[in-house]
CSV table of C-alpha atoms in Angstrom, one decimal:
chain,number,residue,atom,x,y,z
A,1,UNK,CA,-8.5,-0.6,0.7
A,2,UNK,CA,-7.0,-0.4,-2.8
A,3,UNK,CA,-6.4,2.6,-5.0
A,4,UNK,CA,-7.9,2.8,-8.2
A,5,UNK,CA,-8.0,6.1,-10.5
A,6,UNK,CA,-11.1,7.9,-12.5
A,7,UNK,CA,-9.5,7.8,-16.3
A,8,UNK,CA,-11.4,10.8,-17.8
A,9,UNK,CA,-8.5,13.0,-16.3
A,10,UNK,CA,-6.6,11.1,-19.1
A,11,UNK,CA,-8.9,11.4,-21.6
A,12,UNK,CA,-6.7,12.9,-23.7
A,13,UNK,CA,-4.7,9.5,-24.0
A,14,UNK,CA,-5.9,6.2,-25.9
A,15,UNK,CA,-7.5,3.5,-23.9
A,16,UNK,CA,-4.0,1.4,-24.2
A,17,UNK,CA,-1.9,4.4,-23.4
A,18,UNK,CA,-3.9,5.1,-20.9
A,19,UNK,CA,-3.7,1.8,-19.0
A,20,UNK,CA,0.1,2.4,-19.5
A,21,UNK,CA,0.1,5.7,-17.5
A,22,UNK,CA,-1.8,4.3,-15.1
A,23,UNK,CA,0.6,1.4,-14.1
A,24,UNK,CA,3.4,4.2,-14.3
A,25,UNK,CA,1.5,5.5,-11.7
A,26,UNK,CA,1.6,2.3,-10.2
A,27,UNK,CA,-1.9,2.0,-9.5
A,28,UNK,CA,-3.6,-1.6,-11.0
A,29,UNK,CA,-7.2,-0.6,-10.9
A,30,UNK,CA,-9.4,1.6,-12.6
A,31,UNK,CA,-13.0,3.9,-13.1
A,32,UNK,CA,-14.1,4.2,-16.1
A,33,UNK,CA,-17.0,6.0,-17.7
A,34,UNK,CA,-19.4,4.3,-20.3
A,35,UNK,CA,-22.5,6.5,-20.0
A,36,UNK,CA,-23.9,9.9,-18.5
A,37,UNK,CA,-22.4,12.8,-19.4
A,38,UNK,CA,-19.1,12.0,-19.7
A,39,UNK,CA,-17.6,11.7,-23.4
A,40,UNK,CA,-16.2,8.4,-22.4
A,41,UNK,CA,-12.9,8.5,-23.5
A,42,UNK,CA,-11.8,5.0,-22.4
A,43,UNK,CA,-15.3,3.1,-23.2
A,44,UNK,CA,-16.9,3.0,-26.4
A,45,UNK,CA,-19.9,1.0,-24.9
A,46,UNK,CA,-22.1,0.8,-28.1
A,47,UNK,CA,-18.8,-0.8,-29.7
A,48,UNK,CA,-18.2,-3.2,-27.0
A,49,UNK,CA,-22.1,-4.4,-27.0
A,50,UNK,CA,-22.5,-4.5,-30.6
A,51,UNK,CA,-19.0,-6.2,-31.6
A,52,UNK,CA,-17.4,-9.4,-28.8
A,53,UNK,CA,-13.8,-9.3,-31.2
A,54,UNK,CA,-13.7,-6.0,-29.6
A,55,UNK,CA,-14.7,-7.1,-26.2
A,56,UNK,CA,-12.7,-9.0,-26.0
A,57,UNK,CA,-10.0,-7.0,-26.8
A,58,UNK,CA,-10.6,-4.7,-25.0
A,59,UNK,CA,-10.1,-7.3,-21.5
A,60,UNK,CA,-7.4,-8.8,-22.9
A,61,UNK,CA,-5.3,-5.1,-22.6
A,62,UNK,CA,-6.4,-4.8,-19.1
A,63,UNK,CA,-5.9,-8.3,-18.7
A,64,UNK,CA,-1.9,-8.0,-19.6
A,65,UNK,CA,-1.2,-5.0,-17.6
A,66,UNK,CA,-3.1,-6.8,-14.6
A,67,UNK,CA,-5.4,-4.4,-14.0
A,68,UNK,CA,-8.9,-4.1,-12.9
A,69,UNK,CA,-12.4,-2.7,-13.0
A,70,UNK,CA,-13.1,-1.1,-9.9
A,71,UNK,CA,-16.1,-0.1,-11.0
A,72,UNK,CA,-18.0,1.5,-14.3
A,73,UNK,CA,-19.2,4.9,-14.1
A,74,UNK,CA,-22.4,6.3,-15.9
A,75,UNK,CA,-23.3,9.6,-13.3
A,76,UNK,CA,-25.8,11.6,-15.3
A,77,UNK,CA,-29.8,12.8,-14.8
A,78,UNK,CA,-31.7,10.3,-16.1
A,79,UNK,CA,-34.7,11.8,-14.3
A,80,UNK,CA,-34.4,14.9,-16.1
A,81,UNK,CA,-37.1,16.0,-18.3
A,82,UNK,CA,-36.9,15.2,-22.2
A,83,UNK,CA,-34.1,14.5,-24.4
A,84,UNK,CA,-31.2,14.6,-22.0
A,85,UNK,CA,-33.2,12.3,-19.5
A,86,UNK,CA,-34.5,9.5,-22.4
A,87,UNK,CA,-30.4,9.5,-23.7
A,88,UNK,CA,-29.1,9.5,-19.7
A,89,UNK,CA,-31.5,6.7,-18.9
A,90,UNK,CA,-30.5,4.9,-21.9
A,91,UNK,CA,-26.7,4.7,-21.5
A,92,UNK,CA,-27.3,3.8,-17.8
A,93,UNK,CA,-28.9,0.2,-19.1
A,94,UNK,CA,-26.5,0.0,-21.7
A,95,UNK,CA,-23.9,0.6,-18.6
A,96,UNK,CA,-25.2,-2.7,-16.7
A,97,UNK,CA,-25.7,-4.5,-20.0
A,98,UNK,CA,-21.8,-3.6,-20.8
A,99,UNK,CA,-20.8,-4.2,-17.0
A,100,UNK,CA,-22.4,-7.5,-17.2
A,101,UNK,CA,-20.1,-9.3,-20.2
A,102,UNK,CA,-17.3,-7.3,-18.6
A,103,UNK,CA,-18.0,-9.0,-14.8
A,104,UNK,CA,-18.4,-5.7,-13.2
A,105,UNK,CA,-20.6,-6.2,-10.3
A,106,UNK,CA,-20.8,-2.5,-9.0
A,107,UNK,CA,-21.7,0.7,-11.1
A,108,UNK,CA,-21.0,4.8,-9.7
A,109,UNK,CA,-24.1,6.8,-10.9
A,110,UNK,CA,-25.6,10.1,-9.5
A,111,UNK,CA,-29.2,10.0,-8.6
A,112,UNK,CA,-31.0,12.1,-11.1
A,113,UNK,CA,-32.9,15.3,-10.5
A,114,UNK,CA,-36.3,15.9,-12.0
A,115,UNK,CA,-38.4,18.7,-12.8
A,116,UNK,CA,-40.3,20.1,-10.1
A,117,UNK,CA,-43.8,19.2,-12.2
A,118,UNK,CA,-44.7,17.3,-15.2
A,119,UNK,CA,-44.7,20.4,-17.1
A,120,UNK,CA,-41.1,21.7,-16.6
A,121,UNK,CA,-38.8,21.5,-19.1
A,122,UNK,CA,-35.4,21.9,-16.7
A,123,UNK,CA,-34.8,19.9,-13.3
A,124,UNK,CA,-35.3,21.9,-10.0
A,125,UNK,CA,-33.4,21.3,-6.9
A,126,UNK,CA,-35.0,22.2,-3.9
A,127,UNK,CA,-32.6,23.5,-1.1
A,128,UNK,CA,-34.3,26.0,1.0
A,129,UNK,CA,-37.4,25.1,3.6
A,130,UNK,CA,-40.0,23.7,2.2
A,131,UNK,CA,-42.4,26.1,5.0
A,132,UNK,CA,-42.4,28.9,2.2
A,133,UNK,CA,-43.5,29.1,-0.2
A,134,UNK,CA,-46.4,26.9,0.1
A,135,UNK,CA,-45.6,25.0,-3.7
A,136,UNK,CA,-43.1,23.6,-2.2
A,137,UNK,CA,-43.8,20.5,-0.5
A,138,UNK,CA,-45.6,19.8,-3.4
A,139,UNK,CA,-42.7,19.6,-5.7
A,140,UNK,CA,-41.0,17.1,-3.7
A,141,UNK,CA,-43.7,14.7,-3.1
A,142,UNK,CA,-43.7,14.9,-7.2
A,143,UNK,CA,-39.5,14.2,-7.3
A,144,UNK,CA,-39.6,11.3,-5.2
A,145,UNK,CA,-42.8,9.1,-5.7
A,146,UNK,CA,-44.6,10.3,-9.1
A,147,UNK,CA,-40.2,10.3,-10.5
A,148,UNK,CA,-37.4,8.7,-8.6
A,149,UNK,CA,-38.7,6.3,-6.5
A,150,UNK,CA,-40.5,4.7,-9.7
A,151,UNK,CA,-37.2,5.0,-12.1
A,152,UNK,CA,-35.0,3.8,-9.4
A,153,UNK,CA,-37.3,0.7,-8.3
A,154,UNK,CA,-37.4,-0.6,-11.8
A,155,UNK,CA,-34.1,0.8,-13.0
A,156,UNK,CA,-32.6,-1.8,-9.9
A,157,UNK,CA,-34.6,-4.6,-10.8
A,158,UNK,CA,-33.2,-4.5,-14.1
A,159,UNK,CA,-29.6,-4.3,-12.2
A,160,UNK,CA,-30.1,-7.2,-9.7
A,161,UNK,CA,-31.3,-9.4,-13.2
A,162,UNK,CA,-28.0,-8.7,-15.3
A,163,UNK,CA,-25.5,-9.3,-12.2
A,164,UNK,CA,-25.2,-5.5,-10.4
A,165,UNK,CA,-24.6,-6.0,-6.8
A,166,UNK,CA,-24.3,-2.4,-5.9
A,167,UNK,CA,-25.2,0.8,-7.2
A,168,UNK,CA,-23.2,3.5,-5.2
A,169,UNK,CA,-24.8,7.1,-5.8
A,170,UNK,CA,-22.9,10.2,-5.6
A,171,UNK,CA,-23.9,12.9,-3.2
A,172,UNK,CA,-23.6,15.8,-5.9
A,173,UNK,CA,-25.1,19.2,-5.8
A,174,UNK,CA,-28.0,19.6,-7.7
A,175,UNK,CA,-29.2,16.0,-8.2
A,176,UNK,CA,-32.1,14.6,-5.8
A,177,UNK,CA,-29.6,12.2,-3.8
A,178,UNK,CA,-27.0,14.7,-2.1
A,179,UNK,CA,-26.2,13.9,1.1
A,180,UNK,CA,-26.3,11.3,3.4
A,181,UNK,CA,-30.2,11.1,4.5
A,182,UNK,CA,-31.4,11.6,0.8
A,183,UNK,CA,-29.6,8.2,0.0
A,184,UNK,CA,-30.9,6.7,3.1
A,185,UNK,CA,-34.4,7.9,2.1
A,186,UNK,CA,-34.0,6.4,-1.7
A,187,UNK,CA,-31.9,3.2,-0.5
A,188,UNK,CA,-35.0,2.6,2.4
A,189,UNK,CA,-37.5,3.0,-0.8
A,190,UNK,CA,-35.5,1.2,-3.5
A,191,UNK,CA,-33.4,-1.7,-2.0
A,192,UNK,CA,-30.1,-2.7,-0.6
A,193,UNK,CA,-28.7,-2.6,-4.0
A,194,UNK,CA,-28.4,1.5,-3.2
A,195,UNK,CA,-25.8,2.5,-1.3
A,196,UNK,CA,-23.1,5.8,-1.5
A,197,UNK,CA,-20.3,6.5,-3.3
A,198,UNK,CA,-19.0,9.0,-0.6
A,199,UNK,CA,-17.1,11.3,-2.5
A,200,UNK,CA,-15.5,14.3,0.5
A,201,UNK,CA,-15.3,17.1,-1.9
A,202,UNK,CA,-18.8,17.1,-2.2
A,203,UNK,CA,-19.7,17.0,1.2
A,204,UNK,CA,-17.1,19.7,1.9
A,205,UNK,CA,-18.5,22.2,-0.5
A,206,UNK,CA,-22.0,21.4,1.0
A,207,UNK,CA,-20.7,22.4,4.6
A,208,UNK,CA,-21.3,18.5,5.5
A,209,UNK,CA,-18.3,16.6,7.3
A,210,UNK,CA,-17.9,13.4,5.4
A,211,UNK,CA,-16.4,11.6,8.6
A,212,UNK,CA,-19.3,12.4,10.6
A,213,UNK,CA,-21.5,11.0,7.8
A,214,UNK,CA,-19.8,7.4,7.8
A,215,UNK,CA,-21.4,6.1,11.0
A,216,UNK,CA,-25.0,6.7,10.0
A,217,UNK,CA,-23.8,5.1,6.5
A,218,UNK,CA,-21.9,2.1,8.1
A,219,UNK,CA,-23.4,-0.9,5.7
A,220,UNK,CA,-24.2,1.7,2.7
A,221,UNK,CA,-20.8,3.2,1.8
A,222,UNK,CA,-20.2,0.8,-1.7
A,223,UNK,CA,-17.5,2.9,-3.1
A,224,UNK,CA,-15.2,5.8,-2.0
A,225,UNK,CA,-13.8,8.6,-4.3
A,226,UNK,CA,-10.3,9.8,-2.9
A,227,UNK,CA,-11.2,14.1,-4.1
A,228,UNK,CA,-10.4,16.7,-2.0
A,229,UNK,CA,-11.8,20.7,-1.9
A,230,UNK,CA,-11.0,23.8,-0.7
A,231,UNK,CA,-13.1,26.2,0.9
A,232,UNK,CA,-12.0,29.5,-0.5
A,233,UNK,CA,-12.5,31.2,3.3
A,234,UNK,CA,-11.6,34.9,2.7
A,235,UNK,CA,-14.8,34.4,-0.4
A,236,UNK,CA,-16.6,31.8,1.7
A,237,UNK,CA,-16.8,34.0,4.5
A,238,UNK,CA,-18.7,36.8,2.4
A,239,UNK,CA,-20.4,34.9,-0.1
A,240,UNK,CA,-21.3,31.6,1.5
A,241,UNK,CA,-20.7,28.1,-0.3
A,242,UNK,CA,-23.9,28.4,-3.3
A,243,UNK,CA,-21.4,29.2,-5.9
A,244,UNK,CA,-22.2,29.5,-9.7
A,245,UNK,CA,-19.1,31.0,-11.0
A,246,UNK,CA,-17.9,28.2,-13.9
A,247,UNK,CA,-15.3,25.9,-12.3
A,248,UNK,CA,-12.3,27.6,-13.9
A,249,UNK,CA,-12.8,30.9,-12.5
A,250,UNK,CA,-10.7,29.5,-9.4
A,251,UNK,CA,-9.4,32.8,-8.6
A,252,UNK,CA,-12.7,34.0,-7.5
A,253,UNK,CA,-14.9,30.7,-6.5
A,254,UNK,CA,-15.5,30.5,-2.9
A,255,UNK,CA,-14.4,26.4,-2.7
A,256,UNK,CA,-12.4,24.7,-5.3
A,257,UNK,CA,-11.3,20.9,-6.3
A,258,UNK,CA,-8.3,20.4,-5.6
A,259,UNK,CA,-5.4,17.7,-5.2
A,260,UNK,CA,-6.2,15.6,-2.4
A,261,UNK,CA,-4.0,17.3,0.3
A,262,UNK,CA,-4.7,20.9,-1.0
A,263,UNK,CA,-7.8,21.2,1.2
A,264,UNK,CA,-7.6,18.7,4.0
A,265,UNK,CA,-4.2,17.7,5.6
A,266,UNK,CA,-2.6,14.5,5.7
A,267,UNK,CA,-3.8,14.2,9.5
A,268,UNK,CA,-7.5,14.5,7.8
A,269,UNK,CA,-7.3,11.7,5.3
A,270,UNK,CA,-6.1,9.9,8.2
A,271,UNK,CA,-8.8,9.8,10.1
A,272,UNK,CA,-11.3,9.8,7.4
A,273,UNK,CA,-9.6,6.6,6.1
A,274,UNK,CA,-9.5,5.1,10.0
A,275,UNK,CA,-13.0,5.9,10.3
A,276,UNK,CA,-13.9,4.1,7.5
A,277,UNK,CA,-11.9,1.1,8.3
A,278,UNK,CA,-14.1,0.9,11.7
A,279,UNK,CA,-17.2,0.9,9.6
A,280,UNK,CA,-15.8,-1.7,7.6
A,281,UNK,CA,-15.2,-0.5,4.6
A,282,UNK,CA,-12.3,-2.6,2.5
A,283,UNK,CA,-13.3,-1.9,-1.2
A,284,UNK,CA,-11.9,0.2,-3.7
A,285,UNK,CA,-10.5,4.1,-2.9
A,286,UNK,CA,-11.3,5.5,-6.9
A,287,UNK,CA,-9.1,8.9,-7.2
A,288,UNK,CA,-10.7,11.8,-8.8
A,289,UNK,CA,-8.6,14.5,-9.8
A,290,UNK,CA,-10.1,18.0,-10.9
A,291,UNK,CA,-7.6,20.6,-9.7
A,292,UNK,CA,-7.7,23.0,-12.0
A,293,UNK,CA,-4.8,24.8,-10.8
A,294,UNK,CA,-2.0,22.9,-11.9
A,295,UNK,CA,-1.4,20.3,-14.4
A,296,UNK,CA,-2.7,16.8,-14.4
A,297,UNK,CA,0.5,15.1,-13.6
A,298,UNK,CA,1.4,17.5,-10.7
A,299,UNK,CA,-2.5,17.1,-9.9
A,300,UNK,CA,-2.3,13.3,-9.7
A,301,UNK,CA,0.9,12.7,-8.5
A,302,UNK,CA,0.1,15.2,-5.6
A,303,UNK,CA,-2.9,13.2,-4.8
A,304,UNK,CA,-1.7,10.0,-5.1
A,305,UNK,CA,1.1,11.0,-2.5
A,306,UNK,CA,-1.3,12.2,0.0
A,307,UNK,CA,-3.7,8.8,-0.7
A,308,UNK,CA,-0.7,6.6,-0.6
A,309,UNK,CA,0.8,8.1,2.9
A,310,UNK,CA,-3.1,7.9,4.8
A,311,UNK,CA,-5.0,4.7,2.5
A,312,UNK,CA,-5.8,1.7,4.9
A,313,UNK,CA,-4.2,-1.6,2.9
């Protein structure tokens, strides 16, 4: 396994000064955003499709600091109803179209979320039994086979054709695809192209353990993101883990991001890291770094302490 880093936590820096930082991290591989919702910072994909001086530019600065694309990322809902899903679904081709003059053969995405009809206007995830009430099952057969299924199967086809090998969806609250069976049930309907970018923090503030989901994923997991969260407990215990509150109220959130060691111990990452070994994963450990309570250098070197002491090389 090899370290890599998500850049958007630098997005602050120019794409050149950010390659810098990252090597003074001493990391030589990186995730970068080119569609979604992301501002990407790093990736001015229309730029680098309309204009190859640029292009190629832009390689030869990753090409001098010898680092590499461990993947592009383009997580958005392109499912979603109207504007936001037309513009998500169109950066996601452009994504593949940029990945293929770039030689990227894998892109992170989320799933997508539709409405729960053709009338609605905002995407509806469904979480609770779908016994009661009786719309529900409904709503689902209309998500997956009248929306996803369809997107996904063509959406892949176009992939396969400009050079993706994998597309590794993250499990993320509110989007279709969140946990381990709902990317087996997509990757059964869509193709091996599918697979997971198993991202922990996710899992965690789901109530999933993301070691016990490896075995059932063995031959799916196409990407990992080194994130960590913490479940708030003294909160958690009252409220539960469906939290709303925005993301910097961290005071009163019942889970949090945090540094990767802030939630799970080193002895953790261990094992999560031997696990995945055993499963036979060998690719690319991308950190994500969201800790809102501290700065981004304390955040990332913190992280890339903990990553560095339990990784698999």
């Amino acid at each position: 396994m090899k370290l890599a880093l998500c850049t958007d936590v630098l997005g602050d820096l120019s794409f050149t000064n950010m390659l810098d930082k990252v090597k003074e991290y001493g990391i030589e591989a990186v995730e970068m955003t080119a569609g979604g919702w992301s501002p990407c910072p790093h990736v001015p994909t229309n730029e680098l499709l309309e204009d190859e001086k640029k292009l190629e530019e832009f390689k030869r600065e990753l090409k001098q600091r010898n680092i590499e694309i461990a993947a592009l990322n383009c997580s958005g809902n392109p499912l979603c109803p109207g504007d936001l899903g037309e513009k998500h679904t169109k950066t996601t081709y452009q994504t593949v179209d940029l990945a293929e003059k770039l030689g990227v053969k894998k892109i992170v995405m989320m799933s997508g979320l539709p409405g729960g009809g053709p009338e609605d206007k905002f995407p509806n995830w469904i979480t609770s039994t779908v016994s009661w009430p009786e719309y529900m099952p409904s709503v689902l057969e209309y998500q997956w086979n009248e929306v996803a299924i369809p997107w996904w199967k063509e959406f892949a086809d176009y992939a396969q054709k400009h050079g993706i090998e994998k597309i590794a969806l993250e499990a993320f609250p509110s989007q279709l695809v969140y946990s381990a069976s709902t990317l087996l049930k997509l990757r059964e309907a869509v193709g091996d192209i599918i697979g997971i970018n198993l991202d922990p923090s996710h899992l965690f503030i789901m109530g999933a353990d993301p070691i016990a989901a490896i075995r059932p994923l063995e031959g799916a997991i196409y990407h990992v993101h080194g994130k960590d969260a913490r479940i708030e407990s003294r909160l958690a215990d009252v409220d539960g883990l469906l939290e709303s509150l925005p993301v910097t109220a961290t005071k009163d959130r019942t889970w949090n991001y945090v540094a990767v060691g802030c939630g799970h111990d080193q002895q953790w990452w261990k094992e999560f890291f031997s696990n995945l070994s055993m499963a036979g994963y060998e690719g690319y450990v991308s950190l994500e770094m969201e800790d809102l309570t501290m700065s981004v250098d304390a955040g990332l070197r913190t992280s890339i302490d903990s990553l560095e002491a339990t990784i698999i090389k």
